[in-house]
Tab-separated table of C-alpha atoms in Angstrom:
chain	number	residue	atom	x	y	z
A	1	MET	CA	-64.862	32.856	-96.626
A	2	ALA	CA	-62.828	32.502	-93.339
A	3	THR	CA	-61.913	35.503	-91.328
A	4	PRO	CA	-58.243	36.077	-91.078
A	5	LEU	CA	-56.605	35.225	-87.746
A	6	PRO	CA	-55.274	38.331	-85.802
A	7	PRO	CA	-51.515	38.289	-85.579
A	8	PRO	CA	-49.829	36.325	-82.855
A	9	PRO	CA	-48.630	38.689	-80.063
A	10	PRO	CA	-44.915	39.593	-79.912
A	11	PRO	CA	-42.732	37.422	-77.686
A	12	PRO	CA	-42.023	38.888	-74.279
A	13	SER	CA	-38.710	40.732	-74.170
A	14	GLU	CA	-35.938	39.268	-72.020
A	15	GLN	CA	-36.549	41.862	-69.259
A	16	GLN	CA	-40.146	40.921	-69.084
A	17	GLN	CA	-39.281	37.229	-68.736
A	18	SER	CA	-36.713	38.026	-66.087
A	19	ASN	CA	-39.099	40.293	-64.148
A	20	ALA	CA	-41.795	37.305	-64.228
A	21	LYS	CA	-42.082	35.579	-61.029
A	22	PRO	CA	-43.252	31.795	-61.098
A	23	ALA	CA	-46.655	31.358	-59.363
A	24	LEU	CA	-46.746	30.309	-55.812
A	25	ARG	CA	-48.544	26.758	-55.771
A	26	LYS	CA	-50.647	25.539	-52.881
A	27	PRO	CA	-48.648	22.893	-50.727
A	28	GLU	CA	-49.831	19.454	-51.038
A	29	PHE	CA	-50.246	18.003	-47.420
A	30	LYS	CA	-49.374	14.306	-47.075
A	31	LYS	CA	-50.009	11.699	-44.382
A	32	VAL	CA	-47.330	9.708	-42.796
A	33	ASP	CA	-48.425	6.366	-44.177
A	34	GLN	CA	-48.075	7.914	-47.605
A	35	LEU	CA	-44.192	8.356	-47.139
A	36	LYS	CA	-41.880	5.815	-49.065
A	37	PRO	CA	-37.982	5.340	-49.058
A	38	GLY	CA	-35.888	7.820	-51.084
A	39	THR	CA	-38.485	10.527	-51.427
A	40	THR	CA	-38.157	14.060	-51.098
A	41	GLY	CA	-40.548	17.171	-51.022
A	42	HIS	CA	-43.007	16.127	-48.304
A	43	THR	CA	-45.182	18.679	-46.411
A	44	LEU	CA	-46.776	17.270	-43.562
A	45	VAL	CA	-48.782	18.244	-40.390
A	46	VAL	CA	-47.596	16.051	-37.380
A	47	LYS	CA	-47.788	15.792	-33.691
A	48	VAL	CA	-44.483	15.084	-31.663
A	49	VAL	CA	-45.180	12.132	-29.471
A	50	SER	CA	-41.478	12.005	-27.813
A	51	SER	CA	-37.879	13.663	-28.149
A	52	ASN	CA	-34.868	12.245	-27.149
A	53	THR	CA	-31.366	14.001	-27.560
A	54	VAL	CA	-28.821	11.644	-29.136
A	55	LEU	CA	-26.033	13.978	-29.708
A	56	ALA	CA	-25.391	17.256	-28.125
A	57	LYS	CA	-21.563	18.364	-28.439
A	58	GLY	CA	-19.968	21.991	-28.804
A	59	ARG	CA	-16.716	22.756	-30.399
A	60	SER	CA	-14.607	25.783	-30.485
A	61	VAL	CA	-14.288	27.068	-34.221
A	62	SER	CA	-11.956	30.311	-34.077
A	63	GLN	CA	-13.764	32.528	-31.360
A	64	HIS	CA	-17.215	31.297	-31.806
A	65	LEU	CA	-18.732	28.139	-29.983
A	66	ARG	CA	-20.503	25.889	-32.432
A	67	HIS	CA	-22.961	23.377	-31.091
A	68	THR	CA	-24.216	20.422	-32.846
A	69	ARG	CA	-27.280	18.746	-31.454
A	70	ILE	CA	-29.311	16.129	-32.853
A	71	ALA	CA	-32.479	14.555	-31.429
A	72	GLU	CA	-34.490	11.692	-32.633
A	73	CYS	CA	-38.265	12.473	-32.415
A	74	LEU	CA	-41.355	10.129	-32.881
A	75	VAL	CA	-43.941	12.111	-34.927
A	76	GLY	CA	-47.082	11.194	-36.334
A	77	ASP	CA	-50.624	11.761	-37.453
A	78	GLU	CA	-53.822	9.845	-37.553
A	79	THR	CA	-52.481	7.309	-40.071
A	80	ALA	CA	-49.037	6.246	-38.636
A	81	THR	CA	-45.801	7.471	-36.965
A	82	ILE	CA	-42.041	7.920	-38.006
A	83	VAL	CA	-39.007	9.019	-36.600
A	84	PHE	CA	-37.814	12.515	-37.474
A	85	THR	CA	-34.372	13.552	-37.048
A	86	ALA	CA	-34.013	17.086	-35.742
A	87	ARG	CA	-30.889	19.221	-35.956
A	88	ASN	CA	-29.629	22.212	-34.170
A	89	GLU	CA	-32.542	24.686	-33.867
A	90	GLN	CA	-35.115	22.216	-34.933
A	91	VAL	CA	-34.637	20.493	-31.606
A	92	ASP	CA	-35.871	23.308	-29.599
A	93	LEU	CA	-39.246	23.250	-31.674
A	94	MET	CA	-39.805	19.476	-31.137
A	95	GLN	CA	-41.337	19.236	-27.679
A	96	PRO	CA	-43.669	16.449	-26.886
A	97	GLY	CA	-47.407	17.326	-27.573
A	98	ALA	CA	-46.652	20.149	-30.094
A	99	THR	CA	-48.039	20.277	-33.423
A	100	VAL	CA	-45.523	21.177	-36.288
A	101	ILE	CA	-45.736	21.697	-40.011
A	102	LEU	CA	-42.713	19.867	-41.974
A	103	ARG	CA	-42.027	21.533	-45.225
A	104	ASN	CA	-40.010	20.286	-48.037
A	105	ALA	CA	-39.186	17.122	-45.795
A	106	LYS	CA	-37.183	14.030	-47.186
A	107	ILE	CA	-36.998	10.519	-46.139
A	108	ASP	CA	-33.348	9.320	-45.356
A	109	MET	CA	-32.423	5.658	-44.782
A	110	PHE	CA	-30.683	4.678	-41.613
A	111	LYS	CA	-29.747	1.041	-41.040
A	112	GLY	CA	-32.326	-0.028	-43.227
A	113	SER	CA	-35.268	2.050	-41.964
A	114	MET	CA	-37.073	5.117	-42.891
A	115	ARG	CA	-36.070	8.529	-40.804
A	116	LEU	CA	-37.883	11.673	-41.806
A	117	ALA	CA	-35.649	14.888	-41.869
A	118	VAL	CA	-35.708	18.658	-42.926
A	119	ASP	CA	-32.479	19.991	-44.536
A	120	LYS	CA	-31.604	23.517	-45.048
A	121	TRP	CA	-33.991	23.834	-47.918
A	122	GLY	CA	-36.841	23.092	-45.955
A	123	ARG	CA	-38.702	24.349	-42.700
A	124	VAL	CA	-39.995	23.304	-39.298
A	125	GLU	CA	-42.907	25.622	-38.026
A	126	VAL	CA	-44.780	25.174	-34.811
A	127	THR	CA	-48.659	25.600	-35.507
A	128	GLU	CA	-51.855	25.554	-33.546
A	129	PRO	CA	-52.923	22.119	-32.000
A	130	ALA	CA	-54.070	19.662	-34.214
A	131	LYS	CA	-57.486	17.597	-33.458
A	132	PHE	CA	-56.138	14.348	-34.586
A	133	VAL	CA	-55.133	11.500	-32.265
A	134	VAL	CA	-51.725	10.023	-33.226
A	135	LYS	CA	-51.971	6.260	-34.476
A	136	GLU	CA	-48.940	5.092	-32.500
A	137	ASP	CA	-49.094	1.297	-33.154
A	138	ASN	CA	-48.010	1.769	-36.946
A	139	ASN	CA	-44.518	3.051	-36.679
A	140	LEU	CA	-42.816	3.332	-40.312
A	141	SER	CA	-39.302	3.606	-38.840
A	142	GLN	CA	-39.572	0.084	-37.576
A	143	VAL	CA	-40.111	-1.468	-41.062
A	144	GLU	CA	-36.899	-2.723	-42.078
A	145	TYR	CA	-36.121	-2.316	-45.951
A	146	GLU	CA	-33.640	-4.189	-47.968
A	147	LEU	CA	-31.811	-3.000	-51.213
A	148	VAL	CA	-32.431	-5.532	-53.912
A	149	ASN	CA	-30.545	-5.386	-57.342
A	150	VAL	CA	-32.912	-6.301	-60.216
A	151	VAL	CA	-30.968	-7.772	-63.236
A	152	GLU	CA	-32.980	-8.052	-66.262
A	153	GLU	CA	-31.974	-10.749	-68.828
């Protein structure tokens, strides 16, 4: 004779559901050579090879002076390099030789080539120097991509 199963627990109340925080998950670090066009949500540890300011302008917005700065920085790891587009405060962190963690980075396409960027939903953090040597002869930003429409018949 089978023993009866205990009754299922009551469903959590609405207040209990709203108080429960989602569990944080460990970041999954990617290598530069794993990046593909149109992808987002990447976390990488890279070294800054070079930094070149391409735009630095200020304009007056009411009484506050608003500066817009953009720098193209060559960053990489032991697998490849890619151009990272740093904006405003990010420019100060991207000093040649620095090791940085890029959180929630995305791939933007610019004139058919990949550019790495971190928007307001991501973060750029300077960290302790990494031990790897940057592979500078594999620049993913020099690969030109072409959008092809595939028509199924």
